[in-house]
mmCIF file of C-alpha atoms in Angstrom:
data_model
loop_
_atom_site.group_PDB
_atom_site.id
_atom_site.type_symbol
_atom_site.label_atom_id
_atom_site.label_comp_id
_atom_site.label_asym_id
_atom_site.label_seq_id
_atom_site.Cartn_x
_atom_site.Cartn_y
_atom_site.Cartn_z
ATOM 1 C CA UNK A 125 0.000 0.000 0.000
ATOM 2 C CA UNK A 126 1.338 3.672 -0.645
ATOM 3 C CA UNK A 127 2.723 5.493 2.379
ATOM 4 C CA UNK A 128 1.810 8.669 3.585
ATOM 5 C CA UNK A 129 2.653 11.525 1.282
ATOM 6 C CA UNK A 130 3.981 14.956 2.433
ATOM 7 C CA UNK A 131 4.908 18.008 0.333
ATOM 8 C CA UNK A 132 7.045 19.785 -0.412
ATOM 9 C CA UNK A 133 9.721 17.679 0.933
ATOM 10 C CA UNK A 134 11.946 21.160 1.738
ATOM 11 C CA UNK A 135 11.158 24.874 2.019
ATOM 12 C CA UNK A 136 12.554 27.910 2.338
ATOM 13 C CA UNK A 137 11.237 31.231 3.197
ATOM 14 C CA UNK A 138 11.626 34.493 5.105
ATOM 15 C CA UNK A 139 10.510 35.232 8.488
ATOM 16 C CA UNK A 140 6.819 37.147 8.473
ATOM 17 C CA UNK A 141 6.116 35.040 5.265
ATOM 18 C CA UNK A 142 3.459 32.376 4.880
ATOM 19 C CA UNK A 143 3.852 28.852 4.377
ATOM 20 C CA UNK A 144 2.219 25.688 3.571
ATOM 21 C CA UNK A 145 2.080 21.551 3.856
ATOM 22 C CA UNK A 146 0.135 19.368 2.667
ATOM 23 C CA UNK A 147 -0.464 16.021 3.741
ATOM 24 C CA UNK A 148 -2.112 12.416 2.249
ATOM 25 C CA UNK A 149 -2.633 9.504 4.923
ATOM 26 C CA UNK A 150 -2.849 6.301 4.389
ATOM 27 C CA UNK A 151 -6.282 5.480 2.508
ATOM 28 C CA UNK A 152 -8.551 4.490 4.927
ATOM 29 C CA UNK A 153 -6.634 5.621 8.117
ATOM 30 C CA UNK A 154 -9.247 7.487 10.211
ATOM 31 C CA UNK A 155 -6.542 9.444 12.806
ATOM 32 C CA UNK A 156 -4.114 11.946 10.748
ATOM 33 C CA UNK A 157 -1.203 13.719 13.502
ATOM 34 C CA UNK A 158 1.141 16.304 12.521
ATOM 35 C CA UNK A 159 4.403 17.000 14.657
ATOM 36 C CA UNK A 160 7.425 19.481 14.228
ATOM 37 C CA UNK A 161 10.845 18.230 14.930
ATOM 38 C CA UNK A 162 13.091 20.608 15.997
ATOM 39 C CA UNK A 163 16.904 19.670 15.167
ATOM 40 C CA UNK A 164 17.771 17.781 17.980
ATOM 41 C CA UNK A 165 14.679 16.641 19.497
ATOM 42 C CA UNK A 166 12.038 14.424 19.316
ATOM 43 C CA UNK A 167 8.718 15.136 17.587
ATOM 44 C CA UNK A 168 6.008 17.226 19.720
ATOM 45 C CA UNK A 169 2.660 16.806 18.503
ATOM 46 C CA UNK A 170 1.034 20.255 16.967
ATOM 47 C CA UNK A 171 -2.509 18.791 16.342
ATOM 48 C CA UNK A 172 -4.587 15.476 16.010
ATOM 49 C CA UNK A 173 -7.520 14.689 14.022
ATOM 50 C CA UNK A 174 -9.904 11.727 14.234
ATOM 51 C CA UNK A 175 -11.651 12.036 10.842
ATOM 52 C CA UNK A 176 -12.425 15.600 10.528
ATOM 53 C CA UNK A 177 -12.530 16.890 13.770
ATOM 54 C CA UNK A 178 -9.759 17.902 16.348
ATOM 55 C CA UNK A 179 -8.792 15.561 18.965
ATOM 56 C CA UNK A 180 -5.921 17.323 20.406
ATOM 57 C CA UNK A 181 -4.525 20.628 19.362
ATOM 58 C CA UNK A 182 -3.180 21.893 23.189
ATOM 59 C CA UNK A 183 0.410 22.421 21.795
ATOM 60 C CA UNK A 184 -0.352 24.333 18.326
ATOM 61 C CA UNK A 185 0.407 27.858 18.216
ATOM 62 C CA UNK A 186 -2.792 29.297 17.680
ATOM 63 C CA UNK A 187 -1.840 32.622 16.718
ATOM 64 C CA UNK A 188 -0.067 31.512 13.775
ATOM 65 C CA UNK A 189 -0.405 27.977 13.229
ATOM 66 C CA UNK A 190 -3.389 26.836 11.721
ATOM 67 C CA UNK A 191 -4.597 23.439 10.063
ATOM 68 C CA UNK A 192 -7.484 22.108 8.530
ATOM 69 C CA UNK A 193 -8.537 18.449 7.129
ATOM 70 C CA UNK A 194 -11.433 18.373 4.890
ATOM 71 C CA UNK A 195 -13.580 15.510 4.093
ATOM 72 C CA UNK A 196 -11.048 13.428 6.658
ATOM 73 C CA UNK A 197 -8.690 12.835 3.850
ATOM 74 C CA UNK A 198 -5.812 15.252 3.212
ATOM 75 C CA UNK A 199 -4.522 17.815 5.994
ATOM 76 C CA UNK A 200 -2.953 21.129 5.208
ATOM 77 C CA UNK A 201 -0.869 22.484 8.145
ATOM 78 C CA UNK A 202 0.032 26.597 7.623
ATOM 79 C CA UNK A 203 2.201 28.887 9.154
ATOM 80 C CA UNK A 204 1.362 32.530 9.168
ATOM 81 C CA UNK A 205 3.670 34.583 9.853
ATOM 82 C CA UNK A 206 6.428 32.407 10.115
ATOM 83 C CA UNK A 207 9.373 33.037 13.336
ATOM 84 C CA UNK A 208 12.583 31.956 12.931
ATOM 85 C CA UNK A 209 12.736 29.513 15.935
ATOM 86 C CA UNK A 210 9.601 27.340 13.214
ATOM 87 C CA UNK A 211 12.649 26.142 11.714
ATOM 88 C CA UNK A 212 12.076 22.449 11.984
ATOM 89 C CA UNK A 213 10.841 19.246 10.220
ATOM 90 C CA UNK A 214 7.474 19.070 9.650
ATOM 91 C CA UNK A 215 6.051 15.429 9.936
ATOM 92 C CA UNK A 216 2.776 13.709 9.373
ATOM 93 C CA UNK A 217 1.485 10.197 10.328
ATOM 94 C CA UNK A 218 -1.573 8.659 10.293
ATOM 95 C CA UNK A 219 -3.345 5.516 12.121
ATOM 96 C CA UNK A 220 -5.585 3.035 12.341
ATOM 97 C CA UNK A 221 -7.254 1.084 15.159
ATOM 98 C CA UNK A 222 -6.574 0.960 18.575
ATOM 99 C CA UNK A 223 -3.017 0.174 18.880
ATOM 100 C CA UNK A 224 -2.362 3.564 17.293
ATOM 101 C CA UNK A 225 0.286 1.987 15.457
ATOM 102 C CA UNK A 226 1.523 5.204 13.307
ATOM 103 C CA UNK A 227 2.813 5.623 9.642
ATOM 104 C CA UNK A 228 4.902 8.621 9.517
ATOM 105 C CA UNK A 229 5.820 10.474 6.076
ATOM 106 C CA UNK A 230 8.962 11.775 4.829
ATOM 107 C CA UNK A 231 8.813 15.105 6.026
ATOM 108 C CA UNK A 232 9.056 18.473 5.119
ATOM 109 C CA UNK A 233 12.156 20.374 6.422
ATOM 110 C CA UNK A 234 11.306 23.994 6.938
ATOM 111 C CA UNK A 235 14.156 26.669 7.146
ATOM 112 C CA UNK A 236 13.071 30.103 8.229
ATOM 113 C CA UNK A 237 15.618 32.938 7.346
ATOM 114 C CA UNK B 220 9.147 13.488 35.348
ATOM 115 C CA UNK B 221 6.957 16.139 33.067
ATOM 116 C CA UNK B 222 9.414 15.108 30.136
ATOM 117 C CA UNK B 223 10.196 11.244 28.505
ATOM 118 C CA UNK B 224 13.795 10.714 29.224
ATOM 119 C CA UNK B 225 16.480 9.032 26.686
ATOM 120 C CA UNK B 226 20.656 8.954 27.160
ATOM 121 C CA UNK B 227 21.354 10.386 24.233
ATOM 122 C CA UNK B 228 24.250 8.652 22.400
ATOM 123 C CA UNK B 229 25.099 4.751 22.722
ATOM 124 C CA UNK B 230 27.981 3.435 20.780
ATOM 125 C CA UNK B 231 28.461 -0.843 20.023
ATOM 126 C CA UNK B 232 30.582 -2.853 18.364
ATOM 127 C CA UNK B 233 28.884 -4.469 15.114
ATOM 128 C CA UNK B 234 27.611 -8.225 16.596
ATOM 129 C CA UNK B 235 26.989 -7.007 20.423
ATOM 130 C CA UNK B 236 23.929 -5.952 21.926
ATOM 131 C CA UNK B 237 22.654 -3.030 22.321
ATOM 132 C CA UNK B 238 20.434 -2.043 25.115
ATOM 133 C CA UNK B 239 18.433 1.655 24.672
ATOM 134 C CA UNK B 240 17.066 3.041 27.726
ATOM 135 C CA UNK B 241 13.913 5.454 28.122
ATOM 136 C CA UNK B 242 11.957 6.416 31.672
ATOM 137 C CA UNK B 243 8.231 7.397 30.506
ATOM 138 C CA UNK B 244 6.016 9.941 32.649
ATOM 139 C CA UNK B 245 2.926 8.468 32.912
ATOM 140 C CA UNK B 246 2.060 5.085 34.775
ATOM 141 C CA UNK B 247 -1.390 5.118 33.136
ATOM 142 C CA UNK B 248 -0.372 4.940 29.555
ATOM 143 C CA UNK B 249 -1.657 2.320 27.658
ATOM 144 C CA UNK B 250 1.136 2.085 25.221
ATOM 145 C CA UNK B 251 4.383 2.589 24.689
ATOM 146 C CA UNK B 252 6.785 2.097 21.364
ATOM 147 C CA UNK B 253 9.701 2.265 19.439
ATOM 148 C CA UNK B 254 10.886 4.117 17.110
ATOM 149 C CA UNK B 255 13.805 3.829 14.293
ATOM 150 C CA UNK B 256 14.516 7.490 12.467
ATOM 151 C CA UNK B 257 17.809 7.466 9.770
ATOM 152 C CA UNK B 258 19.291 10.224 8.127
ATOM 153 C CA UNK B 259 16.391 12.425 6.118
ATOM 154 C CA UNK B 260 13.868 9.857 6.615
ATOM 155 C CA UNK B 261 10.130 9.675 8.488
ATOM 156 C CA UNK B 262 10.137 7.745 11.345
ATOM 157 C CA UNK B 263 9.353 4.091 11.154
ATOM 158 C CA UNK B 264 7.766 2.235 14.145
ATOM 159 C CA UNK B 265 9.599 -1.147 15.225
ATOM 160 C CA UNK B 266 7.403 -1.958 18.227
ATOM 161 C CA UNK B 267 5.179 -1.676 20.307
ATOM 162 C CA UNK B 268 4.030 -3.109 23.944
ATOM 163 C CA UNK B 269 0.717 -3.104 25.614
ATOM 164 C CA UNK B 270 1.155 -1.751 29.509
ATOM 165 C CA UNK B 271 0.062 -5.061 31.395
ATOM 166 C CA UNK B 272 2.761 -6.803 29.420
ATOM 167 C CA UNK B 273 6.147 -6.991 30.890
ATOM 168 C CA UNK B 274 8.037 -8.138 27.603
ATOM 169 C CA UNK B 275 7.767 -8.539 24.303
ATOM 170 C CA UNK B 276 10.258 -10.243 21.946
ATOM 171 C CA UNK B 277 10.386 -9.517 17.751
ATOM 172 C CA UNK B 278 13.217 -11.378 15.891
ATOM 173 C CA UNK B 279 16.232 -9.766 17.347
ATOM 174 C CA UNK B 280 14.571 -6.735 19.041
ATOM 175 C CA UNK B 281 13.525 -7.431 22.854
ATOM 176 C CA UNK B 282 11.112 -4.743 24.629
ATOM 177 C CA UNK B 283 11.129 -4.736 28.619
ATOM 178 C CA UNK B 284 8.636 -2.566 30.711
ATOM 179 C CA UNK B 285 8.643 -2.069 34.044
ATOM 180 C CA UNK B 286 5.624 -0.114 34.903
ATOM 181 C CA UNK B 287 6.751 0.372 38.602
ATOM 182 C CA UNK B 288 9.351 2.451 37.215
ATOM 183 C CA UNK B 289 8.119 3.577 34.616
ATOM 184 C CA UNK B 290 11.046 2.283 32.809
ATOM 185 C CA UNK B 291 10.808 0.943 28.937
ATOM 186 C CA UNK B 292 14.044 -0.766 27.156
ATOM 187 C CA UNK B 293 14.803 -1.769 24.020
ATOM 188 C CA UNK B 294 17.453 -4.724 23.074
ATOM 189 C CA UNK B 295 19.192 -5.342 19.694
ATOM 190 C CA UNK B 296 20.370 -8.530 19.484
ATOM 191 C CA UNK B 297 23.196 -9.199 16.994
ATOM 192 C CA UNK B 298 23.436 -5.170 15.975
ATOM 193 C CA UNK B 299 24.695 -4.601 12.217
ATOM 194 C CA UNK B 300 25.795 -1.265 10.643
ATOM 195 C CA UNK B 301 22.157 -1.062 9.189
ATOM 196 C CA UNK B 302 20.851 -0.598 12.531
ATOM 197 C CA UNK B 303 22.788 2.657 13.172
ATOM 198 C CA UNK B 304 19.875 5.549 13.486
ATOM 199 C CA UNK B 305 18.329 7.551 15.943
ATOM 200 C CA UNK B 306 15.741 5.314 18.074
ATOM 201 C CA UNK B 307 12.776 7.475 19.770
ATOM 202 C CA UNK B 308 10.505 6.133 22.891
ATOM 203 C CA UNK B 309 6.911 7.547 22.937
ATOM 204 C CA UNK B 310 4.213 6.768 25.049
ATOM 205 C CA UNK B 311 0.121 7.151 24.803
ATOM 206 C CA UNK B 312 -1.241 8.792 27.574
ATOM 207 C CA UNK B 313 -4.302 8.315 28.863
ATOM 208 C CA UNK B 314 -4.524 12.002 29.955
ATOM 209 C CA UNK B 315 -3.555 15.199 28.491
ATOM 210 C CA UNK B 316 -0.927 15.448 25.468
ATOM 211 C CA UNK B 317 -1.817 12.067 23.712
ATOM 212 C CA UNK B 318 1.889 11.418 22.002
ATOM 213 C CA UNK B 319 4.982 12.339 24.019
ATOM 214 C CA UNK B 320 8.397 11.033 22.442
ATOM 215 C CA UNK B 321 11.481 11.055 24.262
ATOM 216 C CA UNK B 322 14.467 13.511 22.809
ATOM 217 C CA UNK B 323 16.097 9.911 20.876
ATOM 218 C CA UNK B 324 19.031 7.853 20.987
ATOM 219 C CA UNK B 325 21.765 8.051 18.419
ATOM 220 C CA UNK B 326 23.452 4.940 17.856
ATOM 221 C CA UNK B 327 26.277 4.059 16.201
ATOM 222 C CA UNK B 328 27.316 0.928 15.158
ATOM 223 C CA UNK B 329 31.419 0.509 14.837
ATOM 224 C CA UNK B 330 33.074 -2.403 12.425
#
């Protein structure tokens, strides 16, 4: 089966600019997650959806972090205006079922000049 | 702990065992995994173990829990050069931030 799918795969853009990702889970994978890993660290969770609704989103900055997934398919994630310090890796997984066994995609590295 | 705890670097010689260490924060999550991250890549889950369970054994990966502790390892029999990555711990939480991952493991594999 085809993994998850992230683009773009690397970005670069100025800080106070917008940006955006776009992610495709796993057909049929009800749970889509998106992280940022910071250089360094492990992956924090930004925001979880269960279909098309929100299940956890207590770590996204609000204020300039948005993201949306329509029709519980594919997730965009956006950044607006971007900060230096959202330098990072931007990942997305998705699940199924109650082990919450995750598929994670490539990634897309963000650099914020 | 507020924060999942990992050494951070852990350095074998190709054929030993290697043994990765992570303390978790929450006695009450359900479960906890492993996983491998290399160079560029997503991360890819090796395994997984249900909180009653005290061990669970994959080909040459061994996972020990010890919920009193709150203490989760991971054991690579046989380790090759392929196996040289970053390893993460993360753990489901029943309450609160559903995902935590530990800051991950670098290990290096020497000939």
């Amino acid at each position: 089966e085809a993994g998850v799918a992230q683009s773009p795969r690397y970005k670069i853009i100025e800080k106070r600019q917008s940006v955006a990702f776009w992610c495709n889970p796993i057909s049929g994978h009800a749970t889509l997650y998106w992280y940022q890993q910071i250089l360094g660290q492990g992956p924090k969770l930004l925001i979880q959806f269960q279909n098309n609704g929100v299940v956890d989103d207590s770590q996204l900055p609000k204020d300039r972090f948005s993201a949306e997934r329509l029709k519980g398919v594919d997730s965009t994630l956006k950044i607006q205006p971007a900060k230096l310090e959202d330098s990072a890796v931007y990942l997305c997984a998705s699940s199924f079922g109650e082990y919450n066994e995750q598929f994670f995609g490539p990634g897309t590295r963000l650099t914020v000049l | 702990g507020e924060d999942v705890e990992q050494s951070l670097f852990l350095s074998v010689r190709e054929g030993d065992s290697s043994v990765i260490n992570c303390t978790y924060t929450d006695s009450s999550s359900t479960y906890l995994y492993w996983y491998k991250q290399e160079p560029g890549a997503g991360l890819q889950l090796l395994t997984y173990i249900f909180s009653n369970m005290d061990m669970k054994q994959d080909q040459r990966l061994t996972v020990l829990l010890n919920k009193k502790d709150k203490h989760l390892s991971l054991r690579i029999a046989d380790t090759q050069t392929g196996d040289s990555a970053i390893y993460f711990c993360a753990e489901n939480k029943v309450y609160g931030q559903n995902f935590v991952f530990g800051p991950g493991t670098r290990l290096s594999v020497l000939p």
